CSV table of C-alpha atoms and ligand atoms in Angstrom, one decimal:
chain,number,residue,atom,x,y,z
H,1,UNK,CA,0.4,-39.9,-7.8
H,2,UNK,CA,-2.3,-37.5,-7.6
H,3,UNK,CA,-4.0,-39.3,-4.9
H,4,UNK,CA,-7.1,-39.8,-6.5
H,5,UNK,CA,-7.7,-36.0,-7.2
H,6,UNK,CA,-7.7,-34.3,-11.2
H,7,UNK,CA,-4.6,-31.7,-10.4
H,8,UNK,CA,-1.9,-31.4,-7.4
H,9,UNK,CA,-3.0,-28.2,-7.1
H,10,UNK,CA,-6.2,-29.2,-5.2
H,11,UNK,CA,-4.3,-32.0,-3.7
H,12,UNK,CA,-1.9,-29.5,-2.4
H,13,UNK,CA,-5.2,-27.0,-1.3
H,14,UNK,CA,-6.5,-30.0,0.4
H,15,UNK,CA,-2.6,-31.1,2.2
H,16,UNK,CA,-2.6,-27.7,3.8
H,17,UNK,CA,-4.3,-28.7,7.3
H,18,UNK,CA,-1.9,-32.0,7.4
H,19,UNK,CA,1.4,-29.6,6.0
H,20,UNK,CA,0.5,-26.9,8.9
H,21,UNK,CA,0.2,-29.5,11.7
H,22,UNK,CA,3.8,-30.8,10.5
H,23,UNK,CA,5.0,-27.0,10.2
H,24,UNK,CA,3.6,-26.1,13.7
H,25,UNK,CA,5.3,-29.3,15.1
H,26,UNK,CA,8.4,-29.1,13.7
H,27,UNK,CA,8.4,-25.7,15.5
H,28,UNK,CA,7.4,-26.4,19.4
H,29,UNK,CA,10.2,-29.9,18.7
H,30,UNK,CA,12.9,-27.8,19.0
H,31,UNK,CA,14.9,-24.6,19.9
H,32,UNK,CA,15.4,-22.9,16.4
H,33,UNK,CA,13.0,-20.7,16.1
H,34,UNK,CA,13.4,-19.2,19.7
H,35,UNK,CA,17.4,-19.1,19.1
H,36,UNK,CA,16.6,-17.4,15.3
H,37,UNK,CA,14.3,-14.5,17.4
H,38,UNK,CA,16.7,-14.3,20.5
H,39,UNK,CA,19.3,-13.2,17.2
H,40,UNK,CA,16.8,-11.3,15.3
H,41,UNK,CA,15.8,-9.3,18.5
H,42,UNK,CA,19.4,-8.5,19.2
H,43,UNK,CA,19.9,-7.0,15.6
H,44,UNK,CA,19.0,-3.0,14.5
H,45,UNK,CA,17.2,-3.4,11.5
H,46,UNK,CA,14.8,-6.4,10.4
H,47,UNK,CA,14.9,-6.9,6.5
H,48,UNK,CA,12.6,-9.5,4.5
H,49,UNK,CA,13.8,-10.5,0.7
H,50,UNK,CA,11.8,-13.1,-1.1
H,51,UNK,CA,9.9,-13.3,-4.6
H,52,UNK,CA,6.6,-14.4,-5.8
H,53,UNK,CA,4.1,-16.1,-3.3
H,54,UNK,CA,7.3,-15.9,-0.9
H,55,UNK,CA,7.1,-12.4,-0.8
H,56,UNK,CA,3.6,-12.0,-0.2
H,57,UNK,CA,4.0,-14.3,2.9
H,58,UNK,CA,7.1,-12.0,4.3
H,59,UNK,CA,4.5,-9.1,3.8
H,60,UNK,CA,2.3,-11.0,6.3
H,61,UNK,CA,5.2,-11.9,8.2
H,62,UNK,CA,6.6,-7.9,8.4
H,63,UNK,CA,2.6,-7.3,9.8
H,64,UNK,CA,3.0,-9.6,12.5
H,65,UNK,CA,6.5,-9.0,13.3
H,66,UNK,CA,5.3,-5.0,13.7
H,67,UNK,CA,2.2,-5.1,15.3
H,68,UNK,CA,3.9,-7.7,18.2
H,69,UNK,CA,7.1,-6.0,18.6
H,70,UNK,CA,6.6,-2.3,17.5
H,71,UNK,CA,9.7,-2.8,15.7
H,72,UNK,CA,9.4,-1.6,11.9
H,73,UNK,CA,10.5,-4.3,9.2
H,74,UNK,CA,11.7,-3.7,6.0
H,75,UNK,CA,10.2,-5.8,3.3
H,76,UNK,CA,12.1,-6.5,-0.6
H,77,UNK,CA,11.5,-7.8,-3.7
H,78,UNK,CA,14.9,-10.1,-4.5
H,79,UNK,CA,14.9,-9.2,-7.6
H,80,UNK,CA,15.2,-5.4,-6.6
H,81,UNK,CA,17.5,-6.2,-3.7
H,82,UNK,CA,20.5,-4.9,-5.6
H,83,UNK,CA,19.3,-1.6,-5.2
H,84,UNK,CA,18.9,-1.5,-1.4
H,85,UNK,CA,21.9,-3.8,-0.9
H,86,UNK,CA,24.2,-0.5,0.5
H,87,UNK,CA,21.8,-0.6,3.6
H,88,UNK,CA,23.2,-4.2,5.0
H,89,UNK,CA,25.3,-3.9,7.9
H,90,UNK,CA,26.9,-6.6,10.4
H,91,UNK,CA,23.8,-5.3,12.6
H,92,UNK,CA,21.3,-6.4,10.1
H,93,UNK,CA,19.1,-9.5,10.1
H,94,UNK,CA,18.1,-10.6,6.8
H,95,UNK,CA,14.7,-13.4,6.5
H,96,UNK,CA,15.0,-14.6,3.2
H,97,UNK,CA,11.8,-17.0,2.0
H,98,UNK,CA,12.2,-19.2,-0.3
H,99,UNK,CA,10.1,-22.5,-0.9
H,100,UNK,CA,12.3,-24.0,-3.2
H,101,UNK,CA,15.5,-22.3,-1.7
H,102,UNK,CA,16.8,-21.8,-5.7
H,103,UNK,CA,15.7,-18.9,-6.4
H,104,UNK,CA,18.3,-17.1,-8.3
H,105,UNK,CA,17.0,-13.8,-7.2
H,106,UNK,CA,16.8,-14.6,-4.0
H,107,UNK,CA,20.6,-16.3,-3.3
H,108,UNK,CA,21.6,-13.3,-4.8
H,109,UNK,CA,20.1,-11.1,-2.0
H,110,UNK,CA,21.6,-13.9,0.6
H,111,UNK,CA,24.7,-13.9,-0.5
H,112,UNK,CA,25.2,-9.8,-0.9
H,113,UNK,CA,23.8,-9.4,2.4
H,114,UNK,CA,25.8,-11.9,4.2
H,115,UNK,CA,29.2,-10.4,2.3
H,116,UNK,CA,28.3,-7.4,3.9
H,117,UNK,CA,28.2,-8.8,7.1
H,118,UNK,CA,24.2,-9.0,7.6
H,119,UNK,CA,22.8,-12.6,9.8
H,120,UNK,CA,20.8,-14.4,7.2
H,121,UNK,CA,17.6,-16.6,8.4
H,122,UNK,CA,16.3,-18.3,5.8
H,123,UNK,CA,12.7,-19.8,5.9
H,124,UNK,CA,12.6,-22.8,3.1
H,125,UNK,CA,10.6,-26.0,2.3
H,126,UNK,CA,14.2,-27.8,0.9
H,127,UNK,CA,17.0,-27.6,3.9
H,128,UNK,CA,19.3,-28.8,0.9
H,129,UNK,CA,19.0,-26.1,-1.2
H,130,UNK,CA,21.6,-23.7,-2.2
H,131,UNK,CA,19.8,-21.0,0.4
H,132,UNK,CA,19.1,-24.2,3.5
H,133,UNK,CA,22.7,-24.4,2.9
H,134,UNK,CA,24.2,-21.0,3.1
H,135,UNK,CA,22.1,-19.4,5.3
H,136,UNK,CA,23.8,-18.8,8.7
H,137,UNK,CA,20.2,-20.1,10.5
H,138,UNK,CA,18.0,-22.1,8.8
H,139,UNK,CA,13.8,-22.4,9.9
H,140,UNK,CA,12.1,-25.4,8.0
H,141,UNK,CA,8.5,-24.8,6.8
H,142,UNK,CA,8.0,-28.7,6.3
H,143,UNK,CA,5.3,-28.4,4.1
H,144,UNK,CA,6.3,-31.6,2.0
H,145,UNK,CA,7.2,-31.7,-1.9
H,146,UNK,CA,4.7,-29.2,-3.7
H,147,UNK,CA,4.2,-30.2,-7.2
H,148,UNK,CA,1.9,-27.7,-8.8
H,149,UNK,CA,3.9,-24.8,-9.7
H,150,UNK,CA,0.9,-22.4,-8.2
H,151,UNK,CA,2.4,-22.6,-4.8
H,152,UNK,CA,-0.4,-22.9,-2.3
H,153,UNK,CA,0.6,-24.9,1.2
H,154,UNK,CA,4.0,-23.5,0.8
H,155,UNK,CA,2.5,-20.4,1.5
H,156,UNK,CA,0.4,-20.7,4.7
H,157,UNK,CA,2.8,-22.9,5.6
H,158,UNK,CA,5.5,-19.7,5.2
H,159,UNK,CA,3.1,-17.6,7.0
H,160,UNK,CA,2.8,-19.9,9.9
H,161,UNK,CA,6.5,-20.4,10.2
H,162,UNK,CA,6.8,-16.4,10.0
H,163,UNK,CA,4.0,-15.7,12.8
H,164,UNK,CA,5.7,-17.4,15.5
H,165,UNK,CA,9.1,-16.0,14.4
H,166,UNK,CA,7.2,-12.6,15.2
H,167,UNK,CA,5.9,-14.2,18.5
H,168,UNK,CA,8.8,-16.0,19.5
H,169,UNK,CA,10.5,-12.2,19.0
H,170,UNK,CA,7.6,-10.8,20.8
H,171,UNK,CA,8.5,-12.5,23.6
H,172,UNK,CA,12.5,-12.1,22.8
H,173,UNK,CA,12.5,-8.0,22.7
H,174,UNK,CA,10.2,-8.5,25.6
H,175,UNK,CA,6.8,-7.2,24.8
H,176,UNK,CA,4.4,-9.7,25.3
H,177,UNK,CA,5.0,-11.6,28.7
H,178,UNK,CA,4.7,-16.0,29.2
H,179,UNK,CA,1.1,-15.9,29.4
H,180,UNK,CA,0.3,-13.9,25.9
H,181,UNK,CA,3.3,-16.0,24.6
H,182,UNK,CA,1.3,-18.9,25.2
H,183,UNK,CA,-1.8,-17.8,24.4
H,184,UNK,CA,-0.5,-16.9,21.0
H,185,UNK,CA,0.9,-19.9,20.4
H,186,UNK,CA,-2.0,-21.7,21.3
H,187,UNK,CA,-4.0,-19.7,18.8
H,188,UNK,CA,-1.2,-21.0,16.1
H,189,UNK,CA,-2.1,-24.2,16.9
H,190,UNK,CA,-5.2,-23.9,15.4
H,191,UNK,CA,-4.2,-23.3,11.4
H,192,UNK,CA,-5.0,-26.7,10.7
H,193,UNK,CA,-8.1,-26.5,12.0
H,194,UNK,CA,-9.1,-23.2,10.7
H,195,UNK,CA,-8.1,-24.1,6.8
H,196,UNK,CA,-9.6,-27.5,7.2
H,197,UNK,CA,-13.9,-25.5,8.2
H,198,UNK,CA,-12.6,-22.9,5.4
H,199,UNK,CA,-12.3,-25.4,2.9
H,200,UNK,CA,-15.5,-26.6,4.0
H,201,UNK,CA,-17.1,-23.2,4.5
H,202,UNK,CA,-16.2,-22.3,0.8
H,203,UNK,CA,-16.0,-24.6,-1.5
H,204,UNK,CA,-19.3,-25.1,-2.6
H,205,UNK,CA,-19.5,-21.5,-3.8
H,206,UNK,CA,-15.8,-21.6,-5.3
H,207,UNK,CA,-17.1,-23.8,-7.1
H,208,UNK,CA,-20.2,-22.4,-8.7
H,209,UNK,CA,-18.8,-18.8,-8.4
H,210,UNK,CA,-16.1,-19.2,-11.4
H,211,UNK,CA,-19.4,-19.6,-14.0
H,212,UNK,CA,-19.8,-16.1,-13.4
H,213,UNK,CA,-17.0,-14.4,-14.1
H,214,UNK,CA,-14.9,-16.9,-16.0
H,215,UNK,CA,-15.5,-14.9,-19.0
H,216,UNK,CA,-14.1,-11.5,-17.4
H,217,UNK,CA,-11.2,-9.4,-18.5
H,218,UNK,CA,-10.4,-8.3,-14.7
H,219,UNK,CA,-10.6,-8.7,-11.5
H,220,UNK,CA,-9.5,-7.0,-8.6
H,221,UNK,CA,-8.7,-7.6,-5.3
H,222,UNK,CA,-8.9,-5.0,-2.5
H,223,UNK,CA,-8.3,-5.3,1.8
H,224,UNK,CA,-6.7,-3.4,4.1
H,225,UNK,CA,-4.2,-3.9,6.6
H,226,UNK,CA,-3.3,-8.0,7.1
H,227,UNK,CA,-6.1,-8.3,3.5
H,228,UNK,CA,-3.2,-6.2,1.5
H,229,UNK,CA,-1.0,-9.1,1.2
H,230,UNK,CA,-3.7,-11.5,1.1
H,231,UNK,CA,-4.7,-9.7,-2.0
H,232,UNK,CA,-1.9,-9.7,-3.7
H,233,UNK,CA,-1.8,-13.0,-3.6
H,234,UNK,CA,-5.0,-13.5,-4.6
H,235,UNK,CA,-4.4,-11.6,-7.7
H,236,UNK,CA,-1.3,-13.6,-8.5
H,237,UNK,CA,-2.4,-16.8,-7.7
H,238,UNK,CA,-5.5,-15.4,-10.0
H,239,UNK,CA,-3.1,-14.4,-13.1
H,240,UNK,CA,-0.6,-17.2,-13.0
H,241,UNK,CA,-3.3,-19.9,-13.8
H,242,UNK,CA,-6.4,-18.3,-15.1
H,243,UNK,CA,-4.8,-15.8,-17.5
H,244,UNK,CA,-7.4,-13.5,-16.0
H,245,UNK,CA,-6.1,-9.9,-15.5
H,246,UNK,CA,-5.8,-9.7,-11.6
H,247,UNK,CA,-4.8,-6.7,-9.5
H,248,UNK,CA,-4.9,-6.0,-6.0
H,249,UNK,CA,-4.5,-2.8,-4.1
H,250,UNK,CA,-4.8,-1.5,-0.6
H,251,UNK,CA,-8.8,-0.4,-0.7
H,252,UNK,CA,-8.4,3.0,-0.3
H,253,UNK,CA,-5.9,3.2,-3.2
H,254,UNK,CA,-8.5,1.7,-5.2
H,255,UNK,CA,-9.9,5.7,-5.2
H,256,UNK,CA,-6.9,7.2,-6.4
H,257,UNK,CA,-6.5,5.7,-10.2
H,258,UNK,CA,-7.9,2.2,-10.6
H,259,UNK,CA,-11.7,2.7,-9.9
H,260,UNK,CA,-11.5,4.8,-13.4
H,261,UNK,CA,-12.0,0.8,-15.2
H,262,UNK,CA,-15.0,-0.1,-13.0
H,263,UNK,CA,-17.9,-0.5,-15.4
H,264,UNK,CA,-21.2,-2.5,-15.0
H,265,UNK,CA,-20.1,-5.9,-13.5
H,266,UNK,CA,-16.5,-5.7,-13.1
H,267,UNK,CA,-15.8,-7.9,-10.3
H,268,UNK,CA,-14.5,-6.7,-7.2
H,269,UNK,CA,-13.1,-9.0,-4.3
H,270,UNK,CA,-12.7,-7.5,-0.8
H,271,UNK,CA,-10.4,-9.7,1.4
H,272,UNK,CA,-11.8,-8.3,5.0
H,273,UNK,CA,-9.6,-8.9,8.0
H,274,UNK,CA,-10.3,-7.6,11.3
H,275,UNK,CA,-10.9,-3.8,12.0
H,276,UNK,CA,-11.0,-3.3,9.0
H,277,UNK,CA,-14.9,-3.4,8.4
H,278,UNK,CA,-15.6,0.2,8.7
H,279,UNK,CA,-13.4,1.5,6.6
H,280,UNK,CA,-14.2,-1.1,4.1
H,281,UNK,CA,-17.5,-1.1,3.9
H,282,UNK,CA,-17.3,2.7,2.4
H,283,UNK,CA,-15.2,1.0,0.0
H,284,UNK,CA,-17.7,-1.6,-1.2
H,285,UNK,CA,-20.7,1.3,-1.4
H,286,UNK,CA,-17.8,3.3,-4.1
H,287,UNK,CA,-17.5,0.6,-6.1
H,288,UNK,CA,-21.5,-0.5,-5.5
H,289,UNK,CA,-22.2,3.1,-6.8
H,290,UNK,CA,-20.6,2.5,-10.1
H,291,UNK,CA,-22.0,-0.8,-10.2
H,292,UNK,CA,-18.9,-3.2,-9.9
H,293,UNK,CA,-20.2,-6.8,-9.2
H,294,UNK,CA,-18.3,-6.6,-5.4
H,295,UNK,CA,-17.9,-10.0,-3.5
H,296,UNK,CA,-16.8,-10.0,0.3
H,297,UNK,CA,-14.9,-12.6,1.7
H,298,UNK,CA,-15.4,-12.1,5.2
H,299,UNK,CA,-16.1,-13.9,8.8
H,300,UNK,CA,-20.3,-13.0,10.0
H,301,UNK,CA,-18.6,-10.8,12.5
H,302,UNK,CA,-20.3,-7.5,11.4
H,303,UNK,CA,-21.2,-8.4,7.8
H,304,UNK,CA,-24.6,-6.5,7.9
H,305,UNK,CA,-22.4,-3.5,8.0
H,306,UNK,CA,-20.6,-4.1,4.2
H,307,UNK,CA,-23.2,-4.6,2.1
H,308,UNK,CA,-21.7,-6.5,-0.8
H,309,UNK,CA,-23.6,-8.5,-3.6
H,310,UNK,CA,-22.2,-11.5,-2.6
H,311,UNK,CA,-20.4,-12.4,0.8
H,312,UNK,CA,-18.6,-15.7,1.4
H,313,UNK,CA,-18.7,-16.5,4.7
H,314,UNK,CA,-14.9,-17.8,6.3
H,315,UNK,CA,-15.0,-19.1,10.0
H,316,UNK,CA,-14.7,-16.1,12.5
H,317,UNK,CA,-10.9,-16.4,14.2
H,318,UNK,CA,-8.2,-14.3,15.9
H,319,UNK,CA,-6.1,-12.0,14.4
H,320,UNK,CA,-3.6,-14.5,13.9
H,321,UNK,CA,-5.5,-16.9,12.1
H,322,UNK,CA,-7.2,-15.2,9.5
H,323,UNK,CA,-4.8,-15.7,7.0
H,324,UNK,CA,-5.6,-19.3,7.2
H,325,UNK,CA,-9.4,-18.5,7.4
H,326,UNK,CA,-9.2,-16.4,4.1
H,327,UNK,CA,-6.5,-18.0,1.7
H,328,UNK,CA,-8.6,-21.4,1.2
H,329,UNK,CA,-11.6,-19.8,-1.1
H,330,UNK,CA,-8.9,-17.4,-3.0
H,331,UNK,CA,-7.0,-20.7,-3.1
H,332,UNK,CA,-10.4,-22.8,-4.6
H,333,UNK,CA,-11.3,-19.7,-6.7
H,334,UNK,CA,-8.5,-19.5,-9.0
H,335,UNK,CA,-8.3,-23.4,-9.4
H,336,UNK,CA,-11.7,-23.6,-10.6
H,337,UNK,CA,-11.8,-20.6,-12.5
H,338,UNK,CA,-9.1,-22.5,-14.4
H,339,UNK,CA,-11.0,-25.9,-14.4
H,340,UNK,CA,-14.1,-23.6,-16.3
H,341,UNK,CA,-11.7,-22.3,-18.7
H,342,UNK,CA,-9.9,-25.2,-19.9
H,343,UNK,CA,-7.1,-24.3,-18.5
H,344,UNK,CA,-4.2,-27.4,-16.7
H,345,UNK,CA,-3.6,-25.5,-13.3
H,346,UNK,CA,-0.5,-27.4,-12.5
H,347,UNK,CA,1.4,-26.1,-15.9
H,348,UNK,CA,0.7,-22.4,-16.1
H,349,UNK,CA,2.0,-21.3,-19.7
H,350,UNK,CA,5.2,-19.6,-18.9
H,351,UNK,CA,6.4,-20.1,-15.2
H,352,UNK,CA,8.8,-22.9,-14.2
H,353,UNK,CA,8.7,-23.8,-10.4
H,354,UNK,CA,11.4,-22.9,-9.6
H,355,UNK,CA,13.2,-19.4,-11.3
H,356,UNK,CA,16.9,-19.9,-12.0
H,357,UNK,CA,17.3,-17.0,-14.1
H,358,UNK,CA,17.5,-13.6,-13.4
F,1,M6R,O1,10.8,-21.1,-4.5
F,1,M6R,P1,10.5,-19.7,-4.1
F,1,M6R,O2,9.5,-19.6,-3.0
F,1,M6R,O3,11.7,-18.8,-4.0
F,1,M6R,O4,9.7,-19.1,-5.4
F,1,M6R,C1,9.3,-17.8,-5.5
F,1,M6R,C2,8.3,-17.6,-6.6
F,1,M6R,O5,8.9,-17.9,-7.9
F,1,M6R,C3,7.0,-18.4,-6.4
F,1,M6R,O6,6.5,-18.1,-5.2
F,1,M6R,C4,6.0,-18.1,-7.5
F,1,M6R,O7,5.6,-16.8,-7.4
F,1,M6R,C5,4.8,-19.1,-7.4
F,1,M6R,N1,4.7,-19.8,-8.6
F,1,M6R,C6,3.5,-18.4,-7.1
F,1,M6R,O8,2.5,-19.3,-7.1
């Protein structure tokens, strides 16, 4: 069942380029995600509500959705929806992401928005589930059935689906003409390729790298811009099957209260995404200064400049693409910390996969 490999979770790791192709596919077959943006772009406020890895992908989807449009996005936490609930109108959009589409938090947001009269688009691996089925439109990541309760291609696969929504809407609200619409979606079209030279890029490192630090207390994950939500999934995927203490911040939050634990050693992962190299790098000499053990995961554009003790080299891509560039060795570090400590990555103590209960 595992095709020949010790846990799903690195069957799943590997699936990603083959999931992605049948994402991006399923996307260019037909009209729904153009009709979904055409709605979207015709609504006054954008909201995203998801939980867990979900989230983190609508983060990345908000960044997208901002930086093509100019229009803001407003991201939430299901289980905190209630709170923000008041602000649905009938001229409110509402993405909801859910893999598994059972979420309990998460149909709760649906179904408060849409009896307030909000659009809901739901981006979900199951089309059958309770949020497939009462979403008013409904965008299919097709990843195929994840297994390991670590969610990994559900994720890229969620962030795929959620870039060309924010292209498609682009090209809806009418800021990027036909020829960048293509372009960009052109650049989409290479995810697969992109996570399959990651995987081979990184792994060798992921999987001496673990050796090191398996033994740590914490670890914490720091980028800026696009590598914010990369980070925080990093630090999740991190916690949920190595029991390690994760955190992630944006880098130049790390200055205002969590640099106080850096001692001799304490690891320090940069996710660096583009134009953010500068700024960065002033954030690895901080934590170099106090002697963290900082680790850059970065493309070999500019890399002299940051100055880490370790850099792992990802392919050098677009904007676009670097989630797909940078998730694979987060992806292959937290496994294989796991595999060092003893640990089954498919059954993290604790976590079902999918959260029924509030
Ligand atoms: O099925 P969903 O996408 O709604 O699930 C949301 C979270 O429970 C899920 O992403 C969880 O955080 C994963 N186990 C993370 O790997």
């Amino acid at each position: 069942k595992k095709g020949g490999y010790p846990h799903y979770m690195i069957k799943e790791i590997y699936e990603q380029p083959l999931a992605l192709k049948s994402t991006f596919e399923g996307l260019i077959s037909d009209e729904t995600i153009i009709e979904a943006a055409d709605l979207i772009s015709k609504k006054d406020k954008i909201f995203i509500a998801a939980a867990g890895t979900s989230y983190h992908a609508g983060l990345v989807t908000k960044y997208f959705i901002e930086k093509i449009t100019g229009r803001a996005v407003y991201t939430f936490i299901s289980s905190e929806y209630k709170n923000i609930e008041y602000l649905v109108d009938n001229d409110t959009a509402i993405i909801v992401i859910s893999q598994s589409g059972e979420t309990i938090d998460t149909i709760k947001a649906m179904r408060s928005s849409k009896n307030r009269g909000g659009v809901i688009f739901a981006i979900t691996n199951v089309i059958g589930s309770t949020i497939g089925r009462e979403a008013n439109y409904v965008v299919p990541m097709r990843a195929g059935p994840e297994i390991g309760v670590a969610a990994t291609k559900t994720f890229l696969t969620q962030v795929l689906v959620g870039s060309m929504l924010a292209v498609n809407l682009g090209k809806s609200i009418g800021k990027i003409n036909e020829t960048e619409y293509n372009q960009m979606i052109n650049t989409l079209s290479y995810s697969p390729n992109i996570v399959g030279s990651s995987i081979s890029m990184t792994e060798g490192i992921m999987k001496k790298l673990p050796e090191r630090f398996s033994s740590k207390n914490s670890i914490y994950f720091l980028g800026r811009g696009l590598g914010v939500p990369l980070a925080y999934e990093a630090a999740l995927k991190m916690k949920e099957i190595t029991y390690i203490h994760a955190e992630a911040y944006p880098a130049g939050e790390s200055k205002h209260g969590p640099i106080a634990l850096i001692e001799k050693d304490f690891p320090v992962f940069f996710v660096v995404t583009k134009d953010t190299y500068e700024e960065i790098a002033s954030n690895i000499a901080e934590m170099n200064a106090r002697d963290a053990y900082t680790i850059a995961l970065a493309s070999e554009e500019k890399l002299e400049n940051l100055q880490p003790r370790l850099t792992i080299t990802v392919p050098k891509v677009d904007l676009l693409l670097e989630p797909y560039s940078l998730i694979p060795p987060i992806q292959l570090l937290s496994y294989y910390t796991a595999v060092v400590r003893g640990l089954d990555p498919d059954k993290p103590r604790n976590l079902a996969k999918t959260v029924t209960v509030e």
